Coordinates of C-alpha atoms (C1' of nucleotides) in Angstrom, one line a residue:
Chain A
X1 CA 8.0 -22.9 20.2
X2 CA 4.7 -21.7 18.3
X3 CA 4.1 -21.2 14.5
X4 CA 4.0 -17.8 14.8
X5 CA 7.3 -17.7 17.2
X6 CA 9.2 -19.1 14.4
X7 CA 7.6 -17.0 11.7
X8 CA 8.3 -14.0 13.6
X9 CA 11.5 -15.5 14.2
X10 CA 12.2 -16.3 10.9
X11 CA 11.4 -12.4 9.5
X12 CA 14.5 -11.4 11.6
X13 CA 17.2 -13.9 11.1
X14 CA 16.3 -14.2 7.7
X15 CA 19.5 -13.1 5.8
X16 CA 18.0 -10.9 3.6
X17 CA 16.3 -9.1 6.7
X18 CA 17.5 -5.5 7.1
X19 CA 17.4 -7.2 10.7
X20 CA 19.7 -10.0 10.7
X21 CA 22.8 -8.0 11.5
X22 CA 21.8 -7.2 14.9
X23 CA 23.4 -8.8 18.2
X24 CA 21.6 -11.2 19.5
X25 CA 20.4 -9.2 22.6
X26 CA 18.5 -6.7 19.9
X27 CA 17.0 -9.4 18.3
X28 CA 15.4 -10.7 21.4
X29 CA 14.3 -7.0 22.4
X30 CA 12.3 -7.1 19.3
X31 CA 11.0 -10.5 19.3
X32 CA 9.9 -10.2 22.6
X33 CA 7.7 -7.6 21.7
X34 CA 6.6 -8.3 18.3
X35 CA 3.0 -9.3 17.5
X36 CA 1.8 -11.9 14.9
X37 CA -2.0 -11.3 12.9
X38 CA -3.7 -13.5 10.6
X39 CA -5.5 -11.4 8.3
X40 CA -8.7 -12.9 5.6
X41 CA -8.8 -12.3 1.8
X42 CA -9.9 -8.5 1.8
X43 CA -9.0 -7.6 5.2
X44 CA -8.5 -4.2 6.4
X45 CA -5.2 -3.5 7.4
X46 CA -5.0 0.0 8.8
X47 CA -7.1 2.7 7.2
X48 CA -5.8 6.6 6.2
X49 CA -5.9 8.6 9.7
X50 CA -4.7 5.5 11.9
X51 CA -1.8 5.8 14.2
X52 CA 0.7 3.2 13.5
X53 CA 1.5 1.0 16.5
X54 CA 4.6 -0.1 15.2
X55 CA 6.4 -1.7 12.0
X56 CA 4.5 -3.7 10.3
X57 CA 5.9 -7.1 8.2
X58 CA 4.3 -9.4 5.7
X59 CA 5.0 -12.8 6.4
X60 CA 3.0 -14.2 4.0
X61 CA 0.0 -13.3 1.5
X62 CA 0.0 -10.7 -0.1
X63 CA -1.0 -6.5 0.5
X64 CA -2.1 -3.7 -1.1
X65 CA -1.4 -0.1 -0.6
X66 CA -3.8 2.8 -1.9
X67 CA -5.0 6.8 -1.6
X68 CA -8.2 7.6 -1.9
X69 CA -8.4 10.6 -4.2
X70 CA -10.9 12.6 -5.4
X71 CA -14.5 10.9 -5.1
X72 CA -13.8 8.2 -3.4
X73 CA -11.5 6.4 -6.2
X74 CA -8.5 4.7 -5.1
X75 CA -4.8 4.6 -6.5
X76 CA -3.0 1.6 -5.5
X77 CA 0.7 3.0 -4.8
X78 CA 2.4 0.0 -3.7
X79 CA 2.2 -3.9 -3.6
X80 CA 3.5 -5.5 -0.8
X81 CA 5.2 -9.1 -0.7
X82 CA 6.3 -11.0 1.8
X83 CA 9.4 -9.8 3.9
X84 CA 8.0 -6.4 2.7
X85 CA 7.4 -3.9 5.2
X86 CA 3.6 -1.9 5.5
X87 CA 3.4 0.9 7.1
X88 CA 7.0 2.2 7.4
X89 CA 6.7 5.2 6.1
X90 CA 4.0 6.7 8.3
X91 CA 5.9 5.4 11.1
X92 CA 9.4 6.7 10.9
X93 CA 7.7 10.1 9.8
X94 CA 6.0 10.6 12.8
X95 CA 2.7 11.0 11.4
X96 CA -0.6 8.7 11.3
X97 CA -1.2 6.7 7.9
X98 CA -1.8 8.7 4.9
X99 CA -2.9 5.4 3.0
X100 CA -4.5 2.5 3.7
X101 CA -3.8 -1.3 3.4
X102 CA -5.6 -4.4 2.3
X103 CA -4.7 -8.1 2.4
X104 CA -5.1 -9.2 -1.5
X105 CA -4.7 -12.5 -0.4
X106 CA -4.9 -14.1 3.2
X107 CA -1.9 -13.0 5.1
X108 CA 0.5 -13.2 8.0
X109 CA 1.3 -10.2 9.4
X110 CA 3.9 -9.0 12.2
X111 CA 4.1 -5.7 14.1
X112 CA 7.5 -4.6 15.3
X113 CA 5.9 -2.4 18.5
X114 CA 7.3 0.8 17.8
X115 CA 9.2 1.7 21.2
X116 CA 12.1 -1.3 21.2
X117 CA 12.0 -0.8 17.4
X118 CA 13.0 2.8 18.1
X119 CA 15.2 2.1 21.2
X120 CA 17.1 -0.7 18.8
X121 CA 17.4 1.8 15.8
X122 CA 19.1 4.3 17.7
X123 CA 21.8 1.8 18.7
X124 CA 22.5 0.7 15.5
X125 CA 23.4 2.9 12.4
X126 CA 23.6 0.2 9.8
X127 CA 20.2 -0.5 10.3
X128 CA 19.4 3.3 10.2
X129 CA 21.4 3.5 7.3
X130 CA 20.0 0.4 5.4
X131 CA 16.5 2.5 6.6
X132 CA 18.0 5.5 4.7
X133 CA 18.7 3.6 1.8
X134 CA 15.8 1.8 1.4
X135 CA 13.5 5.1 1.7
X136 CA 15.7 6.7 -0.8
X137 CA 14.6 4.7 -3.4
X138 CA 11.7 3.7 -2.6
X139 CA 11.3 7.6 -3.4
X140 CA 12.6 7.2 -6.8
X141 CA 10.2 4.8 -7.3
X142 CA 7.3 7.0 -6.7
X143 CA 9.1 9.8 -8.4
X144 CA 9.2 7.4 -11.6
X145 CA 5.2 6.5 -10.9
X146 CA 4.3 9.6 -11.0
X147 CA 5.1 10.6 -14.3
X148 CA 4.4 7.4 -15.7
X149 CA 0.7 7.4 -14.0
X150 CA 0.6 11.0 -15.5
X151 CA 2.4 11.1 -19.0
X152 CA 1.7 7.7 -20.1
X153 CA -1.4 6.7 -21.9
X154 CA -3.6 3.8 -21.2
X155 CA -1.8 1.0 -22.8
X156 CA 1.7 2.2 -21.7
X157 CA 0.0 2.3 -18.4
X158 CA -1.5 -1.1 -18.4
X159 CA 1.6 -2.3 -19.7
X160 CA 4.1 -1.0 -16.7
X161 CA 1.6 -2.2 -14.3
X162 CA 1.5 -5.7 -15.8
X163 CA 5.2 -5.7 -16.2
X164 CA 5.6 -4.0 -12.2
X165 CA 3.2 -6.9 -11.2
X166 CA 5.4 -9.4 -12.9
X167 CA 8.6 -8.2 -11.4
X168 CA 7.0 -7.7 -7.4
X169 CA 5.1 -11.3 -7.7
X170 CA 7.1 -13.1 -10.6
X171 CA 5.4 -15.6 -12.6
X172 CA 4.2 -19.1 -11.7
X173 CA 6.1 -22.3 -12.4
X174 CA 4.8 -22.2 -16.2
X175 CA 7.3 -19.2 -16.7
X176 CA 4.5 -16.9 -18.2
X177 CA 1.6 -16.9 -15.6
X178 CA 2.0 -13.1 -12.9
X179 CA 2.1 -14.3 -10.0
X180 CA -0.7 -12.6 -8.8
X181 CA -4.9 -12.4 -8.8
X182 CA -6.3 -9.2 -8.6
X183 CA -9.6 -8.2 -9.8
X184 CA -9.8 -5.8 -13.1
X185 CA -11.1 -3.0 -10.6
X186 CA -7.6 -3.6 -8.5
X187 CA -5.5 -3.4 -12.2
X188 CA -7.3 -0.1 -12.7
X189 CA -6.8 1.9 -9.6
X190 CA -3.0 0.5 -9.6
X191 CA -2.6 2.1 -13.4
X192 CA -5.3 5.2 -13.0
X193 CA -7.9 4.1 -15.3
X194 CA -11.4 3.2 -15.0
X195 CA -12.3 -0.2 -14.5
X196 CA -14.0 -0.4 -18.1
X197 CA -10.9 0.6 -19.5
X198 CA -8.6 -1.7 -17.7
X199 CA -10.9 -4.6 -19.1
X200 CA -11.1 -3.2 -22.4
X201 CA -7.1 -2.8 -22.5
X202 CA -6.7 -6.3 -21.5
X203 CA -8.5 -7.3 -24.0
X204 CA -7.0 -5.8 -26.4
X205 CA -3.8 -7.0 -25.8
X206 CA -4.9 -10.2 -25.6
X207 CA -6.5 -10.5 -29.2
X208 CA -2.4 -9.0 -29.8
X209 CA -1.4 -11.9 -28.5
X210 CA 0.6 -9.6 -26.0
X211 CA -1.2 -11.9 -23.0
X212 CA -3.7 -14.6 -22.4
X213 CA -6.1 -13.7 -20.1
X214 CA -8.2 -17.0 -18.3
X215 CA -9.9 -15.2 -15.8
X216 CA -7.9 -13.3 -13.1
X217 CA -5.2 -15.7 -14.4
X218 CA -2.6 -13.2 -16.4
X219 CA -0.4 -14.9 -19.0
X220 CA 2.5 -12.5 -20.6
X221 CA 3.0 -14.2 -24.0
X222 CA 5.4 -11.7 -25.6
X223 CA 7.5 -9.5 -22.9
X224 CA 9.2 -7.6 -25.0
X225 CA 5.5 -6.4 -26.6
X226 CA 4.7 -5.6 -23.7
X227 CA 8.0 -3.8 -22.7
X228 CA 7.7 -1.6 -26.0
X229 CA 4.1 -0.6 -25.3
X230 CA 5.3 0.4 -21.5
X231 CA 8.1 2.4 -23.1
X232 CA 6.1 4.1 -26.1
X233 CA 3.7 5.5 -23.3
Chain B
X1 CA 37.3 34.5 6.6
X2 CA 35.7 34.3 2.7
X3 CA 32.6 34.8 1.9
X4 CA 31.7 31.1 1.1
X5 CA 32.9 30.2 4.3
X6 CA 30.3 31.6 6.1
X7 CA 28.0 30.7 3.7
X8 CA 28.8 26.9 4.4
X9 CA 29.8 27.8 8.1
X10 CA 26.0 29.0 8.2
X11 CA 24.0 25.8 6.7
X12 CA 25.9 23.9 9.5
X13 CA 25.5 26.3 12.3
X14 CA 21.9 27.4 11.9
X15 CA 19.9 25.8 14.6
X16 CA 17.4 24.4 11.8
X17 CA 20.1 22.3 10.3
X18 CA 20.3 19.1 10.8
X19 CA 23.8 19.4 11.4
X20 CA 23.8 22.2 14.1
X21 CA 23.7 19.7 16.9
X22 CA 27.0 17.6 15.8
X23 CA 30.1 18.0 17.4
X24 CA 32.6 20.6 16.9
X25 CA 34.9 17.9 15.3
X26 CA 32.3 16.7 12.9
X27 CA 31.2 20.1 11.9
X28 CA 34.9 20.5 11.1
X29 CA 35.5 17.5 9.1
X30 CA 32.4 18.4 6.5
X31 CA 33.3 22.1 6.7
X32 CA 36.6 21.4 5.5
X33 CA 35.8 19.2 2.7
X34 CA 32.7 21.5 1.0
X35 CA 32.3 23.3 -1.6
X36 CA 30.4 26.1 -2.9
X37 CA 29.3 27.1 -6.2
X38 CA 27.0 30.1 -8.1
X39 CA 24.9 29.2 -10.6
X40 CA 23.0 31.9 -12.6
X41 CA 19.2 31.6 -13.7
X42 CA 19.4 28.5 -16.0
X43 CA 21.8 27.1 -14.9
X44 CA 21.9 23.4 -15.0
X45 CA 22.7 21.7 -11.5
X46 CA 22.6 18.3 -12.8
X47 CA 21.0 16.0 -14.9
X48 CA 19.7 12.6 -15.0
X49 CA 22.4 9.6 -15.1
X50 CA 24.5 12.0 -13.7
X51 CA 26.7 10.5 -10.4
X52 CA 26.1 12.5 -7.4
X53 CA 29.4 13.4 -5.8
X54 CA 27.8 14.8 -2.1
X55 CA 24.8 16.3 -0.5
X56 CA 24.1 19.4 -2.2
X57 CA 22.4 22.4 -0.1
X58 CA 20.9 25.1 -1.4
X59 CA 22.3 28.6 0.4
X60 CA 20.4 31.2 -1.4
X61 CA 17.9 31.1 -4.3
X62 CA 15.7 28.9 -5.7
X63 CA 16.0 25.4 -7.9
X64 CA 13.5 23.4 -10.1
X65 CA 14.1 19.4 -9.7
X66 CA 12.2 17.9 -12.2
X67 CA 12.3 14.1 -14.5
X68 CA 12.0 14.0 -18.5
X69 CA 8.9 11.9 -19.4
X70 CA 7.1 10.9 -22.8
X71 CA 8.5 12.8 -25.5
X72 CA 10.6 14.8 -23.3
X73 CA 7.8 16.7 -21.4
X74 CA 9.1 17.6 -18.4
X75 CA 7.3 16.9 -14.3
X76 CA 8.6 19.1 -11.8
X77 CA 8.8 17.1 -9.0
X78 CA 10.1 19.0 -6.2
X79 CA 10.5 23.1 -5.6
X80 CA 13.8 23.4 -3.4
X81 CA 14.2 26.5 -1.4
X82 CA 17.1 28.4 0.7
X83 CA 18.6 25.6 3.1
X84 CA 17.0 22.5 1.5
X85 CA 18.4 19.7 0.5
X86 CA 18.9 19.1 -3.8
X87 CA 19.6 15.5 -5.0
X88 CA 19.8 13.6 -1.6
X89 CA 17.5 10.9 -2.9
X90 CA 19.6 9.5 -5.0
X91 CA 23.1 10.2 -2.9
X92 CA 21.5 8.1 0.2
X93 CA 19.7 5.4 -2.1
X94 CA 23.3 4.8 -3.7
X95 CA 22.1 5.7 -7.5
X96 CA 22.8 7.9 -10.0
X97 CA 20.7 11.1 -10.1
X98 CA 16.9 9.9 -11.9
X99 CA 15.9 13.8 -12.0
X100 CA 17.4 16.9 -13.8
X101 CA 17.9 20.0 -11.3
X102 CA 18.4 23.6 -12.5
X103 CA 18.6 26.9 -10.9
X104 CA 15.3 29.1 -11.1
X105 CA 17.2 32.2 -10.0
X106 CA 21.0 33.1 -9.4
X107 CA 21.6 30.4 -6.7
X108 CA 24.9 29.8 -4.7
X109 CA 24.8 25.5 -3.6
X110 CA 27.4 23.9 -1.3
X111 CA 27.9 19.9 -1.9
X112 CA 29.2 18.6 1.2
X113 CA 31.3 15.8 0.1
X114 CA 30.4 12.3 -0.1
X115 CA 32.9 10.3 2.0
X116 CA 33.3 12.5 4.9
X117 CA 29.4 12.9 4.9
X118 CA 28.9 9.2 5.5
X119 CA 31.6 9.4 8.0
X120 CA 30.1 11.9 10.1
X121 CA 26.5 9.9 9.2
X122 CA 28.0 6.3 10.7
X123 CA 28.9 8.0 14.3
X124 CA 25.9 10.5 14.4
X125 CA 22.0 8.2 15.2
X126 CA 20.4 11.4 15.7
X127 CA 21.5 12.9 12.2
X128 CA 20.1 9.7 10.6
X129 CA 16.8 9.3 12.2
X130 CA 16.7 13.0 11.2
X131 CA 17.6 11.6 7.3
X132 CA 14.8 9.1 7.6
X133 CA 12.3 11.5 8.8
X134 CA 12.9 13.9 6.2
X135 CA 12.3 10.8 3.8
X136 CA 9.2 9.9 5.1
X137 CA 8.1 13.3 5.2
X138 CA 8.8 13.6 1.4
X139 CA 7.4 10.0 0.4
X140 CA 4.6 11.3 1.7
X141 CA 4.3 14.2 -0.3
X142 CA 5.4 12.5 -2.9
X143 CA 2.4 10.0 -3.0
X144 CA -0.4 12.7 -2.3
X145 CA 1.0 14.2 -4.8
X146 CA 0.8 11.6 -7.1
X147 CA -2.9 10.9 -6.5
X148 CA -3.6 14.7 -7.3
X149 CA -1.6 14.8 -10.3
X150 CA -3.5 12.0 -11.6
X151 CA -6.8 12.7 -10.2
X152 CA -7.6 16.2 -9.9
X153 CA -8.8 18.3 -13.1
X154 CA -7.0 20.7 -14.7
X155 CA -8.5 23.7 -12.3
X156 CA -7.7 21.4 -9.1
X157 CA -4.1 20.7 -10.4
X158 CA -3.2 24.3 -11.2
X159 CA -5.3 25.7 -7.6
X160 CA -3.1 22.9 -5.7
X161 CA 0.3 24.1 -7.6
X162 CA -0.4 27.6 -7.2
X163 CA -0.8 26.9 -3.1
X164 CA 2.2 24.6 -3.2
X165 CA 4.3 27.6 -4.0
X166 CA 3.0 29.9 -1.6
X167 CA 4.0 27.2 1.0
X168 CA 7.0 26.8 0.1
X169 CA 8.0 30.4 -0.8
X170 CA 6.1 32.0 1.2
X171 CA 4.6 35.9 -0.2
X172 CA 6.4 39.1 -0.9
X173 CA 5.8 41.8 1.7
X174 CA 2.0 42.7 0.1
X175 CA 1.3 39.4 1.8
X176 CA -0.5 38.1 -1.5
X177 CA 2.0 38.4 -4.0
X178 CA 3.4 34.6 -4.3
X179 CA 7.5 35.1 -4.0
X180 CA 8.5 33.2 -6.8
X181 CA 8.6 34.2 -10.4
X182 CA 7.8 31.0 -12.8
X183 CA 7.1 31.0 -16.3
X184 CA 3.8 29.9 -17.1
X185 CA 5.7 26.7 -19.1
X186 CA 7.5 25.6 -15.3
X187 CA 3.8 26.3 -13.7
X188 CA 2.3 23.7 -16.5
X189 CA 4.9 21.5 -15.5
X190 CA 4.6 21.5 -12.0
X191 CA 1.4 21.1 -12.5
X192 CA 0.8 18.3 -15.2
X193 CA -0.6 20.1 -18.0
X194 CA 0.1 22.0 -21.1
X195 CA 1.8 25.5 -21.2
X196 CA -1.7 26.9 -23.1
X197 CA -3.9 24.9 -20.8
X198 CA -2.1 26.8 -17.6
X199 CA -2.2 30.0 -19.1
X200 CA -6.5 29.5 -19.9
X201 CA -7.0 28.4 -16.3
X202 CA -5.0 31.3 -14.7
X203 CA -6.7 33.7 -17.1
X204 CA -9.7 31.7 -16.0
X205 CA -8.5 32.5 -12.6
X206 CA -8.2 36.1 -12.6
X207 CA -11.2 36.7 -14.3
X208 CA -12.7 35.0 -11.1
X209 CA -11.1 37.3 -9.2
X210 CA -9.2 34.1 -7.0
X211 CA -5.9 35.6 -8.5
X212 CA -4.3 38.7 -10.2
X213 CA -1.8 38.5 -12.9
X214 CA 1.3 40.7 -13.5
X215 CA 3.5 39.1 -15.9
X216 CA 5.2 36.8 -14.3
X217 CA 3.6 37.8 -10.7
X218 CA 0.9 36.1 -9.2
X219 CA -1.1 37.5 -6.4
X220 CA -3.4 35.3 -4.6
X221 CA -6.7 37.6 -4.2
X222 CA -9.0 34.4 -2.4
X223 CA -6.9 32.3 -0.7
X224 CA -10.1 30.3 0.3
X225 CA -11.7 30.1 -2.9
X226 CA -8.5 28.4 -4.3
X227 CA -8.1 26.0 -2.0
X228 CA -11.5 25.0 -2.6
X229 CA -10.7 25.1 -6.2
X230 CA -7.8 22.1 -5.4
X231 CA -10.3 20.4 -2.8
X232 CA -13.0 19.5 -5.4
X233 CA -10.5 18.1 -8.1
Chain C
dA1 C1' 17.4 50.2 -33.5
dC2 C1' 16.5 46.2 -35.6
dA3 C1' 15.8 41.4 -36.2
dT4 C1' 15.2 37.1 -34.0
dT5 C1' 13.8 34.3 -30.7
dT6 C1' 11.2 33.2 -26.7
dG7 C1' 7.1 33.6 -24.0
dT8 C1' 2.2 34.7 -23.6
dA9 C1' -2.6 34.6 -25.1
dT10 C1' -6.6 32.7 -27.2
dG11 C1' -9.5 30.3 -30.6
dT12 C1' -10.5 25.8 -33.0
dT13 C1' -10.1 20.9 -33.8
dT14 C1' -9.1 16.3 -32.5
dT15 C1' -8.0 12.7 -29.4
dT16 C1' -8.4 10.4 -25.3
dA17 C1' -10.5 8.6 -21.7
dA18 C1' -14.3 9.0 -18.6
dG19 C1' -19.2 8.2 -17.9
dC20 C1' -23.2 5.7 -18.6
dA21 C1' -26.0 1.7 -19.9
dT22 C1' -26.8 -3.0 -20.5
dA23 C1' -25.8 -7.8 -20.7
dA24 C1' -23.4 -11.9 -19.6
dT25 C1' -20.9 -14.5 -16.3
dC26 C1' -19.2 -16.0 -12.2
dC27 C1' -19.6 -16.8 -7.1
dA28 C1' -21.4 -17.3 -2.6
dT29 C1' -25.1 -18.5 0.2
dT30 C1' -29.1 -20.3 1.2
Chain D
dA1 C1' -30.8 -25.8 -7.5
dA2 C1' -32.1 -21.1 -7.0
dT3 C1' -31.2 -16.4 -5.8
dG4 C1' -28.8 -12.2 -5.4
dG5 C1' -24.8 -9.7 -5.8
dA6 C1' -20.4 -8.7 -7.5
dT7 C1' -17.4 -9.0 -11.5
dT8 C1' -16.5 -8.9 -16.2
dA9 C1' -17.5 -7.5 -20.9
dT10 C1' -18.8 -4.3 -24.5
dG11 C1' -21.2 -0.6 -26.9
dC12 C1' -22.4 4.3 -27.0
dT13 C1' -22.2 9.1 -25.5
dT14 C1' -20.1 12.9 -23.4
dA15 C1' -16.6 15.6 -21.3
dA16 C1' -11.9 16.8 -20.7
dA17 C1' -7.6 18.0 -22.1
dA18 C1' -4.2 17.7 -25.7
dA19 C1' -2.8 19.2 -30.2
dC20 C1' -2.7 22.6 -33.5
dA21 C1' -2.9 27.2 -35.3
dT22 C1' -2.2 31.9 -35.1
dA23 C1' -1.4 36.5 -33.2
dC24 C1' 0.9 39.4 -30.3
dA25 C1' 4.2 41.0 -26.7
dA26 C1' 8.5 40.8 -24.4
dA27 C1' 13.2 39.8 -24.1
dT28 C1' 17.7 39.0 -26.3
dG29 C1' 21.4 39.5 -29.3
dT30 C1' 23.7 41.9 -33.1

DNA sequence: ACATTTGTATGTTTTTAAGCATAATCCATT
DNA sequence: AATGGATTATGCTTAAAAACATACAAATGT
């Protein structure tokens, strides 16, 4: 069996899979069909305007989900981790991608082809159910963004962003360290600033003591700091 | 037969449902367990925290859905019209209502109750995929809608509203009058701004001729003009 | 019919964050 | 090791929108 047989593999039987339910037979329909990619550091995923070709699954690595708005500048609107689905939305609306999607870090990527996904779905209402669910609120997460991105001011923005980053990636073994690396231009379109004012903010927490900053290398040194900022907008 | 029967008989029935193509016997079962309510201008529908107890449709008139931010300002998040859906977000993601909901005219609502909802949704594929395509559709939104919020200017953001709610409500039978009657305060909240800000920028509006005001009524004079208006931000 | 509140309108000031400019630093590649 | 390009850092200026203030009109209740 190939590495990415058992990666692929592993994305469905995995207990936490919104897949592992499934009879055996369904399983095989969909692994039979699936496809594995290896994507670089800064790889384009799919770009707005692309049909999707099917569902799309991290494996491993990590993804990035933005809009371009007006001029060009880009709001990141989700982080993807791995088990975390790409793409879904575009899919089971019936539409072609309305955002586009970036590997962060290199990545492993599978593609659920779209027809047995389909033909499985409509054989089983759990999963369409756990679907359901899962859209719901990923909704209410977006709702919540949006006034956030809108009411809050730049260091309640900063904050939620480094606290959302934090709770997607967690931290490294050190307990304080995100999880994650993204440049300061990728920490400003994920909390609608410019990209002088996410560095400036980060700075500024810094000399607060809020975080230590060693280059892309985010320490949270005081959470609860950082929670009240969030909260005060 | 009441009244409210065939008011609840005719959001099942009517072949844009979702539920027109269910069985007799389903139809039954939710028909038997709804229940219909009026609410009068003002009238609060629900608020946040508040447990959702089914699938609430709206039968005639119009409803505001909308989440408290910083300091209480308010984002009007969704614009619900005759036969749409009210509060299914957080009924299918298995949370308590995260927006407030309140009746912009006299409305009459029907909640088709929980349990026997999910009953009919286990045995009925099509119904769900329907669920999750609706979802999509509105995640969608939901994100574009994000970006614009945040990115657009103040004449972008009140140009995009203003078409918003002639999508959604269509005109009056001048064909430019927009048929829905907000105060200027609901139209700065749909739109992210302050109430004086949306009042200087429709002014602003009419004196460019792209609208004409009438109290409360708001006739769209340059439908083009607008929409380029919300293009450039 | 009157008073009281609520909503609309518009001018002025202040705050916030964007825009722009420049420098230093870090990387990647030759 | 040298070069060029991207990224990070920071100061300064400008623009956008909020906040505030006031006036007036319309709706509501007594």
């Amino acid at each position: 069996m190939s590495d990415l047989d058992l990666i692929s593999r592993h994305l469905i039987e995995d207990k936490r899979s919104i897949f592992s339910s499934l009879s055996e037979s369904d399983k095989e329909l969909l692994l039979n069909t699936i496809t594995c990619a290896a994507y670089k550091k800064g790889d384009l995923i799919y770009k707005e305007g692309d049909k999707p070709a099917g569902l799309l699954c991290l494996s491993t690595g990590k993804v990035k989900i933005f809009k371009e708005g007006v001029g060009g500048r880009e709001q990141i609107i989700r982080m993807v981790k791995p088990n975390g689905f790409i793409g879904y939305r575009a899919l089971f609306a019936g539409e072609n991608y309305n955002a586009s999607s970036v590997a962060i870090e290199d990545s492993i990527i599978c593609c659920f082809e779209k027809d047995s996904l389909f033909k499985v779905l409509k054989n089983n209402n759990t999963l369409a159910l756990d679907i359901i669910k899962k859209m719901a609120t990923e909704l209410g997460f977006s709702h919540t963004r949006t006034v956030s991105l809108t009411q809050k001011h730049i260091r309640g923005r900063l904050a939620e962003s480094l606290i959302f980053l934090k709770d997607t990636y967690g931290f490294e073994d050190d307990n304080q360290t995100i999880k994650v690396y993204l440049s300061r231009e990728d920490i400003a379109n994920l909390s609608n600033m410019t990209t002088s004012n996410a560095i400036r903010t980060l700075s500024t927490f810094a000399s607060e003591k809020v975080i230590e900053l060693d280059g892309r290398k985010i320490k949270i040194l005081d959470l609860k700091k950082l929670e009240r900022i969030s909260e005060l907008g």
